[in-house]
Short mmCIF file of C-alpha atoms and ligand atoms in Angstrom, two decimals:
data_model
loop_
_atom_site.label_atom_id
_atom_site.label_comp_id
_atom_site.label_asym_id
_atom_site.label_seq_id
_atom_site.Cartn_x
_atom_site.Cartn_y
_atom_site.Cartn_z
CA MET A 1 -71.59 -13.06 33.08
CA SER A 2 -72.35 -9.47 34.01
CA SER A 3 -74.01 -7.30 31.37
CA ARG A 4 -71.27 -4.69 31.70
CA ILE A 5 -68.03 -5.70 30.02
CA ARG A 6 -64.86 -5.42 32.09
CA ARG A 7 -62.73 -8.27 30.82
CA ILE A 8 -62.54 -9.96 27.45
CA ALA A 9 -60.53 -12.89 26.14
CA ILE A 10 -59.06 -13.45 22.68
CA SER A 11 -58.46 -16.79 21.04
CA THR A 12 -56.77 -17.65 17.73
CA GLY A 13 -57.62 -21.05 16.26
CA GLY A 14 -56.91 -23.17 13.19
CA GLY A 15 -54.00 -22.63 10.81
CA ASP A 16 -52.23 -19.33 11.30
CA ALA A 17 -52.72 -16.55 8.74
CA PRO A 18 -50.89 -13.26 8.23
CA GLY A 19 -52.86 -10.56 10.06
CA LEU A 20 -53.67 -12.43 13.29
CA ASN A 21 -51.37 -10.20 15.30
CA ALA A 22 -52.88 -7.08 13.75
CA VAL A 23 -56.36 -8.20 14.90
CA ILE A 24 -55.04 -8.88 18.41
CA ARG A 25 -53.40 -5.45 18.49
CA ALA A 26 -56.59 -3.69 17.37
CA VAL A 27 -58.77 -5.56 19.86
CA VAL A 28 -56.43 -4.81 22.77
CA ILE A 29 -56.08 -1.12 21.94
CA ALA A 30 -59.80 -0.57 21.24
CA ALA A 31 -60.76 -2.50 24.39
CA SER A 32 -58.21 -0.71 26.58
CA ASP A 33 -59.66 2.61 25.40
CA ARG A 34 -62.95 1.43 26.93
CA ASP A 35 -61.17 0.44 30.14
CA TRP A 36 -61.69 -3.25 29.47
CA GLU A 37 -58.95 -5.71 30.40
CA CYS A 38 -57.82 -8.15 27.70
CA TYR A 39 -56.60 -11.70 28.12
CA GLY A 40 -55.08 -14.05 25.58
CA ILE A 41 -55.88 -17.76 25.55
CA ARG A 42 -52.92 -19.80 24.40
CA GLU A 43 -53.10 -22.10 21.36
CA GLY A 44 -56.81 -22.09 20.58
CA TYR A 45 -58.39 -23.25 23.84
CA ASN A 46 -55.40 -25.32 25.03
CA GLY A 47 -54.56 -22.59 27.53
CA ILE A 48 -57.85 -23.46 29.24
CA LEU A 49 -57.97 -27.22 28.62
CA PHE A 50 -54.30 -27.81 29.55
CA PRO A 51 -53.25 -24.94 31.86
CA GLU A 52 -50.40 -27.07 33.27
CA ARG A 53 -48.60 -26.81 29.90
CA TYR A 54 -48.11 -23.07 30.35
CA PRO A 55 -46.04 -22.05 33.39
CA GLU A 56 -46.65 -18.39 32.49
CA GLY A 57 -50.42 -18.94 32.39
CA GLY A 58 -52.68 -20.55 29.81
CA VAL A 59 -54.79 -17.38 29.96
CA PHE A 60 -52.61 -14.31 30.29
CA ARG A 61 -53.00 -10.56 30.41
CA LEU A 62 -52.61 -8.63 27.17
CA THR A 63 -51.70 -5.04 27.78
CA ARG A 64 -51.13 -2.27 25.26
CA ASP A 65 -47.42 -2.75 25.87
CA ARG A 66 -47.67 -6.44 25.04
CA VAL A 67 -49.15 -5.71 21.60
CA ARG A 68 -46.85 -2.84 20.68
CA GLY A 69 -45.08 -3.39 17.35
CA ILE A 70 -46.77 -6.68 16.42
CA GLY A 71 -49.18 -5.47 13.69
CA HIS A 72 -46.83 -6.29 10.83
CA LEU A 73 -45.71 -9.69 12.13
CA GLY A 74 -46.89 -13.02 10.74
CA GLY A 75 -48.10 -15.81 13.02
CA THR A 76 -49.88 -15.19 16.30
CA ILE A 77 -48.46 -14.21 19.67
CA LEU A 78 -51.14 -16.43 21.26
CA GLY A 79 -50.14 -19.58 19.37
CA THR A 80 -52.77 -21.65 17.60
CA THR A 81 -53.77 -25.21 16.87
CA ASN A 82 -55.91 -27.04 14.35
CA LYS A 83 -56.10 -30.16 16.50
CA GLY A 84 -58.48 -31.05 19.28
CA ASN A 85 -61.81 -29.37 18.61
CA PRO A 86 -63.29 -28.83 22.14
CA LEU A 87 -66.71 -29.85 20.80
CA ALA A 88 -65.33 -33.31 19.97
CA PHE A 89 -62.07 -33.58 21.85
CA PRO A 90 -60.31 -36.96 21.47
CA MET A 91 -59.80 -38.49 24.95
CA ARG A 92 -58.28 -41.85 25.81
CA MET A 93 -60.68 -43.84 27.98
CA ALA A 94 -59.75 -46.23 30.81
CA ASP A 95 -60.25 -49.18 28.43
CA GLY A 96 -57.70 -47.71 25.98
CA THR A 97 -60.23 -46.61 23.34
CA VAL A 98 -60.36 -43.01 22.09
CA LYS A 99 -63.69 -41.20 22.43
CA GLU A 100 -64.59 -37.69 21.28
CA VAL A 101 -65.79 -35.66 24.27
CA ASP A 102 -67.48 -32.24 24.46
CA ARG A 103 -65.14 -30.09 26.61
CA THR A 104 -66.83 -26.73 26.04
CA GLY A 105 -68.14 -26.86 29.64
CA GLU A 106 -64.55 -26.42 30.85
CA ILE A 107 -64.22 -23.31 28.69
CA LEU A 108 -67.44 -21.82 30.07
CA ASP A 109 -66.36 -22.64 33.66
CA THR A 110 -63.03 -20.91 33.14
CA PHE A 111 -64.73 -17.82 31.72
CA ALA A 112 -67.01 -17.70 34.78
CA ARG A 113 -64.16 -18.32 37.27
CA LYS A 114 -61.88 -15.71 35.72
CA GLU A 115 -64.79 -13.29 35.30
CA LEU A 116 -64.24 -13.02 31.56
CA ASP A 117 -67.29 -11.33 30.06
CA ALA A 118 -66.77 -12.01 26.36
CA LEU A 119 -64.69 -13.84 23.78
CA VAL A 120 -63.25 -12.53 20.53
CA CYS A 121 -62.64 -15.64 18.50
CA ILE A 122 -60.36 -15.20 15.49
CA GLY A 123 -60.58 -18.18 13.18
CA GLY A 124 -61.87 -19.98 10.15
CA ASP A 125 -64.81 -22.28 9.73
CA GLY A 126 -63.80 -24.73 12.48
CA SER A 127 -63.07 -22.04 15.07
CA LEU A 128 -66.23 -20.10 14.24
CA THR A 129 -68.30 -23.26 14.58
CA ILE A 130 -66.86 -23.68 18.09
CA ALA A 131 -67.53 -19.98 18.77
CA HIS A 132 -71.12 -20.44 17.63
CA ALA A 133 -71.57 -23.41 20.01
CA LEU A 134 -70.12 -21.38 22.90
CA HIS A 135 -72.49 -18.55 22.08
CA LYS A 136 -75.45 -20.94 22.10
CA LYS A 137 -74.34 -22.10 25.54
CA GLY A 138 -74.52 -18.53 26.84
CA LEU A 139 -71.10 -17.00 26.19
CA ARG A 140 -70.91 -13.51 24.70
CA VAL A 141 -68.92 -14.06 21.48
CA VAL A 142 -67.82 -12.11 18.44
CA GLY A 143 -66.00 -13.88 15.60
CA VAL A 144 -63.35 -12.51 13.24
CA PRO A 145 -62.92 -14.23 9.83
CA LYS A 146 -59.41 -15.56 9.27
CA THR A 147 -58.01 -17.93 6.69
CA ILE A 148 -55.63 -17.82 3.76
CA ASP A 149 -58.15 -20.09 1.96
CA ASN A 150 -60.85 -17.35 1.70
CA ASP A 151 -63.50 -20.06 2.03
CA LEU A 152 -65.67 -18.39 4.67
CA ASP A 153 -69.15 -17.37 3.63
CA LYS A 154 -70.80 -13.96 4.19
CA THR A 155 -67.63 -11.90 3.99
CA TYR A 156 -66.10 -10.41 0.86
CA THR A 157 -62.77 -11.76 2.00
CA THR A 158 -60.91 -13.10 5.02
CA PHE A 159 -57.64 -11.60 6.19
CA GLY A 160 -54.61 -13.67 5.20
CA PHE A 161 -55.91 -14.40 1.71
CA ASP A 162 -54.39 -11.35 0.02
CA THR A 163 -50.96 -12.09 1.52
CA ALA A 164 -51.11 -15.70 0.33
CA VAL A 165 -52.21 -14.64 -3.18
CA SER A 166 -49.51 -11.94 -3.38
CA PHE A 167 -46.78 -14.39 -2.43
CA ALA A 168 -48.07 -17.09 -4.78
CA THR A 169 -48.19 -14.55 -7.62
CA GLU A 170 -44.59 -13.56 -6.95
CA CYS A 171 -43.60 -17.23 -7.06
CA LEU A 172 -45.32 -17.64 -10.44
CA ASP A 173 -43.54 -14.52 -11.75
CA ARG A 174 -40.25 -16.16 -10.81
CA LEU A 175 -41.12 -19.51 -12.31
CA HIS A 176 -41.90 -18.14 -15.79
CA SER A 177 -38.27 -17.44 -16.63
CA THR A 178 -36.86 -20.75 -15.45
CA ALA A 179 -39.69 -22.73 -17.09
CA GLU A 180 -39.13 -20.83 -20.34
CA SER A 181 -35.34 -21.21 -20.25
CA HIS A 182 -35.67 -25.01 -19.91
CA GLN A 183 -38.80 -25.36 -22.05
CA ARG A 184 -40.44 -27.17 -19.15
CA VAL A 185 -43.83 -27.63 -17.65
CA ILE A 186 -43.82 -26.43 -14.04
CA VAL A 187 -46.73 -27.45 -11.85
CA VAL A 188 -47.31 -25.31 -8.77
CA GLU A 189 -49.40 -26.85 -5.99
CA MET A 190 -51.08 -24.39 -3.65
CA MET A 191 -53.03 -24.66 -0.40
CA GLY A 192 -56.70 -23.71 -0.15
CA ARG A 193 -58.30 -26.88 1.15
CA TYR A 194 -61.59 -27.58 -0.70
CA ALA A 195 -61.76 -24.14 -2.37
CA GLY A 196 -59.74 -22.86 -5.31
CA TRP A 197 -59.53 -19.18 -4.40
CA ILE A 198 -55.74 -18.92 -3.91
CA ALA A 199 -55.02 -20.92 -7.07
CA LEU A 200 -57.55 -18.97 -9.13
CA HIS A 201 -56.53 -15.48 -8.05
CA SER A 202 -52.76 -16.00 -8.12
CA GLY A 203 -52.96 -18.13 -11.26
CA ILE A 204 -54.66 -15.34 -13.19
CA ALA A 205 -52.53 -12.57 -11.67
CA GLY A 206 -49.36 -14.60 -12.30
CA SER A 207 -50.28 -15.54 -15.90
CA ALA A 208 -50.52 -19.30 -15.44
CA HIS A 209 -51.51 -21.25 -18.55
CA ALA A 210 -53.71 -23.75 -16.74
CA ILE A 211 -55.43 -23.56 -13.35
CA LEU A 212 -56.98 -26.60 -11.71
CA ILE A 213 -59.35 -26.01 -8.80
CA PRO A 214 -61.60 -28.26 -6.71
CA GLU A 215 -64.74 -26.61 -8.10
CA ILE A 216 -63.93 -27.82 -11.65
CA PRO A 217 -62.96 -31.51 -11.86
CA PHE A 218 -60.27 -31.65 -14.52
CA ASP A 219 -59.35 -33.80 -17.51
CA LEU A 220 -55.56 -34.04 -17.80
CA ASP A 221 -55.82 -34.60 -21.57
CA LYS A 222 -57.30 -31.10 -21.90
CA VAL A 223 -54.34 -29.63 -20.01
CA ALA A 224 -51.92 -31.61 -22.17
CA ALA A 225 -53.71 -30.30 -25.28
CA LYS A 226 -53.24 -26.74 -24.04
CA ILE A 227 -49.51 -27.37 -23.53
CA ARG A 228 -49.14 -28.87 -27.00
CA ALA A 229 -51.04 -25.94 -28.53
CA ARG A 230 -48.62 -23.55 -26.85
CA ASP A 231 -45.65 -25.55 -28.15
CA GLN A 232 -47.05 -25.38 -31.69
CA VAL A 233 -46.98 -21.58 -31.65
CA GLY A 234 -43.48 -21.49 -30.19
CA ARG A 235 -44.41 -21.05 -26.52
CA MET A 236 -42.33 -23.99 -25.39
CA TYR A 237 -43.09 -23.80 -21.66
CA SER A 238 -46.18 -23.85 -19.49
CA LEU A 239 -47.10 -23.05 -15.90
CA VAL A 240 -49.88 -25.10 -14.36
CA VAL A 241 -51.36 -24.06 -11.01
CA VAL A 242 -53.07 -26.83 -9.04
CA ALA A 243 -55.08 -26.24 -5.88
CA GLU A 244 -54.33 -28.94 -3.30
CA GLY A 245 -58.01 -29.96 -3.27
CA ALA A 246 -58.34 -30.28 -7.08
CA ASN A 247 -59.29 -33.66 -8.44
CA PRO A 248 -59.43 -35.34 -11.83
CA ALA A 249 -62.96 -35.84 -13.18
CA THR A 250 -62.39 -39.57 -13.11
CA GLY A 251 -60.50 -39.78 -9.81
CA HIS A 252 -60.20 -38.58 -6.24
CA ARG A 253 -58.62 -35.67 -4.47
CA SER A 254 -55.15 -36.40 -3.17
CA VAL A 255 -54.89 -36.97 0.58
CA LEU A 256 -51.60 -37.08 2.50
CA GLU A 257 -53.15 -38.18 5.77
CA GLU A 258 -56.67 -39.45 6.45
CA ALA A 259 -58.81 -37.68 9.07
CA SER A 260 -58.53 -39.13 12.55
CA ALA A 261 -60.02 -38.25 15.96
CA GLY A 262 -59.49 -34.52 16.51
CA GLN A 263 -57.67 -34.07 13.21
CA VAL A 264 -59.04 -33.19 9.78
CA GLU A 265 -57.62 -34.86 6.66
CA ARG A 266 -54.42 -33.41 5.21
CA LEU A 267 -54.46 -32.67 1.50
CA GLY A 268 -51.44 -32.76 -0.79
CA GLY A 269 -49.68 -34.59 -3.57
CA ILE A 270 -51.89 -33.65 -6.52
CA GLY A 271 -49.13 -31.42 -7.99
CA GLU A 272 -46.74 -34.33 -8.39
CA TRP A 273 -49.51 -36.50 -9.86
CA VAL A 274 -50.36 -33.80 -12.43
CA ALA A 275 -46.70 -33.21 -13.33
CA LYS A 276 -46.06 -36.92 -13.87
CA GLY A 277 -49.22 -37.24 -15.99
CA LEU A 278 -48.35 -34.22 -18.12
CA GLN A 279 -44.79 -35.46 -18.65
CA ASP A 280 -46.17 -38.78 -19.89
CA LEU A 281 -48.81 -37.14 -22.10
CA THR A 282 -46.64 -34.40 -23.65
CA GLY A 283 -43.15 -35.86 -23.51
CA LYS A 284 -41.97 -32.62 -21.94
CA ASP A 285 -39.83 -32.32 -18.86
CA ALA A 286 -42.09 -31.46 -15.90
CA ARG A 287 -41.27 -30.25 -12.39
CA THR A 288 -43.40 -29.66 -9.30
CA VAL A 289 -43.20 -26.82 -6.77
CA VAL A 290 -45.32 -27.12 -3.63
CA LEU A 291 -45.83 -23.72 -1.99
CA GLY A 292 -47.38 -25.29 1.11
CA HIS A 293 -46.89 -23.43 4.38
CA LEU A 294 -44.88 -20.65 2.72
CA LEU A 295 -48.33 -19.26 1.86
CA ARG A 296 -49.10 -18.87 5.56
CA GLY A 297 -45.89 -17.08 6.48
CA GLY A 298 -44.53 -13.56 6.30
CA SER A 299 -45.89 -10.14 7.03
CA PRO A 300 -49.47 -9.35 6.08
CA THR A 301 -49.90 -7.17 2.99
CA SER A 302 -51.24 -3.70 3.67
CA PHE A 303 -54.69 -4.91 2.50
CA ASP A 304 -54.68 -7.76 5.04
CA ARG A 305 -53.18 -5.57 7.75
CA LEU A 306 -55.87 -2.96 7.31
CA ALA A 307 -58.64 -5.60 7.10
CA ALA A 308 -57.32 -7.23 10.28
CA LEU A 309 -57.17 -3.90 12.15
CA ARG A 310 -60.68 -3.01 10.97
CA PHE A 311 -62.00 -6.42 11.99
CA GLY A 312 -60.40 -6.19 15.44
CA ALA A 313 -61.71 -2.70 16.14
CA ALA A 314 -65.17 -3.65 14.79
CA ALA A 315 -65.26 -6.72 17.06
CA VAL A 316 -64.80 -4.49 20.08
CA ARG A 317 -67.44 -2.05 18.81
CA ALA A 318 -69.84 -4.98 18.38
CA LEU A 319 -69.33 -6.05 22.00
CA ALA A 320 -69.69 -2.45 23.21
CA GLU A 321 -73.02 -2.26 21.33
CA GLY A 322 -74.22 -5.41 23.10
CA GLN A 323 -73.94 -7.71 20.08
CA SER A 324 -73.08 -11.38 20.44
CA GLY A 325 -73.16 -14.47 18.24
CA VAL A 326 -72.01 -12.48 15.23
CA MET A 327 -69.00 -12.46 12.93
CA VAL A 328 -67.43 -9.25 11.71
CA ALA A 329 -67.48 -9.30 7.90
CA LEU A 330 -66.20 -7.21 5.04
CA ALA A 331 -69.12 -5.87 3.03
CA LEU A 332 -67.22 -3.39 0.89
CA PRO A 333 -66.73 -0.54 1.45
CA ASN A 334 -67.64 -1.16 5.10
CA VAL A 335 -67.51 -3.85 7.73
CA ASN A 336 -70.77 -5.32 8.97
CA TYR A 337 -71.91 -8.11 11.28
CA VAL A 338 -73.47 -11.42 10.28
CA PRO A 339 -75.00 -14.02 12.61
CA LEU A 340 -72.57 -16.87 13.32
CA ASP A 341 -75.23 -19.40 12.42
CA GLU A 342 -75.12 -18.08 8.84
CA VAL A 343 -71.39 -18.77 8.72
CA ALA A 344 -70.67 -21.83 10.86
CA GLY A 345 -70.38 -25.05 8.91
CA ARG A 346 -70.72 -23.36 5.51
CA MET A 347 -68.03 -23.14 2.89
CA LYS A 348 -67.63 -20.49 0.20
CA ALA A 349 -66.47 -22.19 -2.97
CA VAL A 350 -65.56 -20.40 -6.20
CA PRO A 351 -68.91 -19.88 -8.00
CA PRO A 352 -68.81 -21.32 -11.54
CA ASP A 353 -70.23 -18.06 -12.94
CA CYS A 354 -67.97 -15.59 -11.10
CA ASP A 355 -66.31 -12.98 -13.25
CA THR A 356 -62.81 -13.86 -12.07
CA LEU A 357 -63.21 -17.36 -13.46
CA GLN A 358 -64.75 -15.87 -16.60
CA THR A 359 -61.78 -13.52 -16.88
CA GLY A 360 -59.45 -16.53 -16.78
CA ARG A 361 -61.42 -18.18 -19.59
CA ASP A 362 -61.40 -14.95 -21.62
CA LEU A 363 -57.62 -14.84 -21.26
CA GLY A 364 -57.37 -18.36 -22.70
CA ILE A 365 -56.41 -20.08 -19.43
CA CYS A 366 -57.24 -23.78 -19.41
CA PHE A 367 -59.29 -25.00 -16.43
CA GLY A 368 -59.09 -28.62 -17.46
CA ASP A 369 -62.77 -28.83 -18.47
O1 F6P B 401 -56.80 -23.80 6.25
C1 F6P B 401 -55.52 -23.32 6.07
C2 F6P B 401 -54.61 -24.38 5.55
O2 F6P B 401 -53.36 -23.79 5.31
C3 F6P B 401 -55.13 -25.12 4.31
O3 F6P B 401 -54.94 -24.37 3.12
C4 F6P B 401 -54.33 -26.40 4.38
O4 F6P B 401 -55.00 -27.47 3.75
C5 F6P B 401 -54.22 -26.64 5.85
O5 F6P B 401 -54.42 -25.41 6.51
C6 F6P B 401 -52.87 -27.21 6.26
O6 F6P B 401 -52.90 -27.49 7.61
P1 F6P B 401 -51.63 -27.97 8.44
O7 F6P B 401 -50.95 -26.72 8.95
O8 F6P B 401 -52.19 -28.79 9.53
O9 F6P B 401 -50.73 -28.73 7.52
#
């Protein structure tokens, strides 16, 4: 690795989030202005670990032309994956067993062979943990915080979150009228993994009557009581938002698929469980809507687009200033840089005393506690 930067690579890892393409565009333009060449790594690090899968190159040149007109598009032109962490990559051994193997050496070798001087890693907790490990092994790395879940520490927000919350809020707006017309309970399950940010923010913005998040184990009887209280004053319908990671105080979170080698557990199903329970407890007709991957799609909102462009440009500035092992963060009103070791492996949950939660309580929203 030479000290002067001439070539940088960009990787997008984990679940996609609206704004990824805007970051890529900003990095490529800001780097090109410094006469640096940019390269994209396909699907996390698969472009390096499995080059044979990509006839057009697992690591390919990103020119200004290639990123023209992509800033408003969802998804990522690089592709992404949330399988196969290179720090613990599942490999089938000769005896048929599966062992997790550290394959980061192959990434470092490729960077050396292709004379790539730095990596801009755009990702959530998993990807930034990998980025941190690569940095510790000598690679020049800057991270960019991405996730619709908003569960990354040390940044006011991640890009992708605002788009997910805006869409979820619009869905709740639409569900009010149908729930009211049929005097039903509608339970809306939302992504967010082990944090309740999407459910909390959209639930309050979209006037939900109950919001269940992982940070507050819930008692279904309390939610049923809220629904009955609404019925008694003539509000014959209720909207209940449930984060996918929420769990009853006396039970477990709902898992669709257990974790396996190279794959984290998949959450889901709590919405249906809550709807069934509330139907039994209240005697009301209940329905479930699972927003799922719709929350990850579509164009980034202007907030996310601007955050993504600022993050991308700031990542290039960080490299130009000689920084490494840092993540670009939003410290309103500015961006700043925080060491990756303060971010990797840490999760930002909704604090029990945050004012947004307090606002929900002041508005009479039931949190199931
Ligand atoms: O981390 C983003 C996220 O969308 C989570 O909210 C969700 O639990 C998970 O990814 C879903 O992952 P997959 O795309 O593998 O179903």
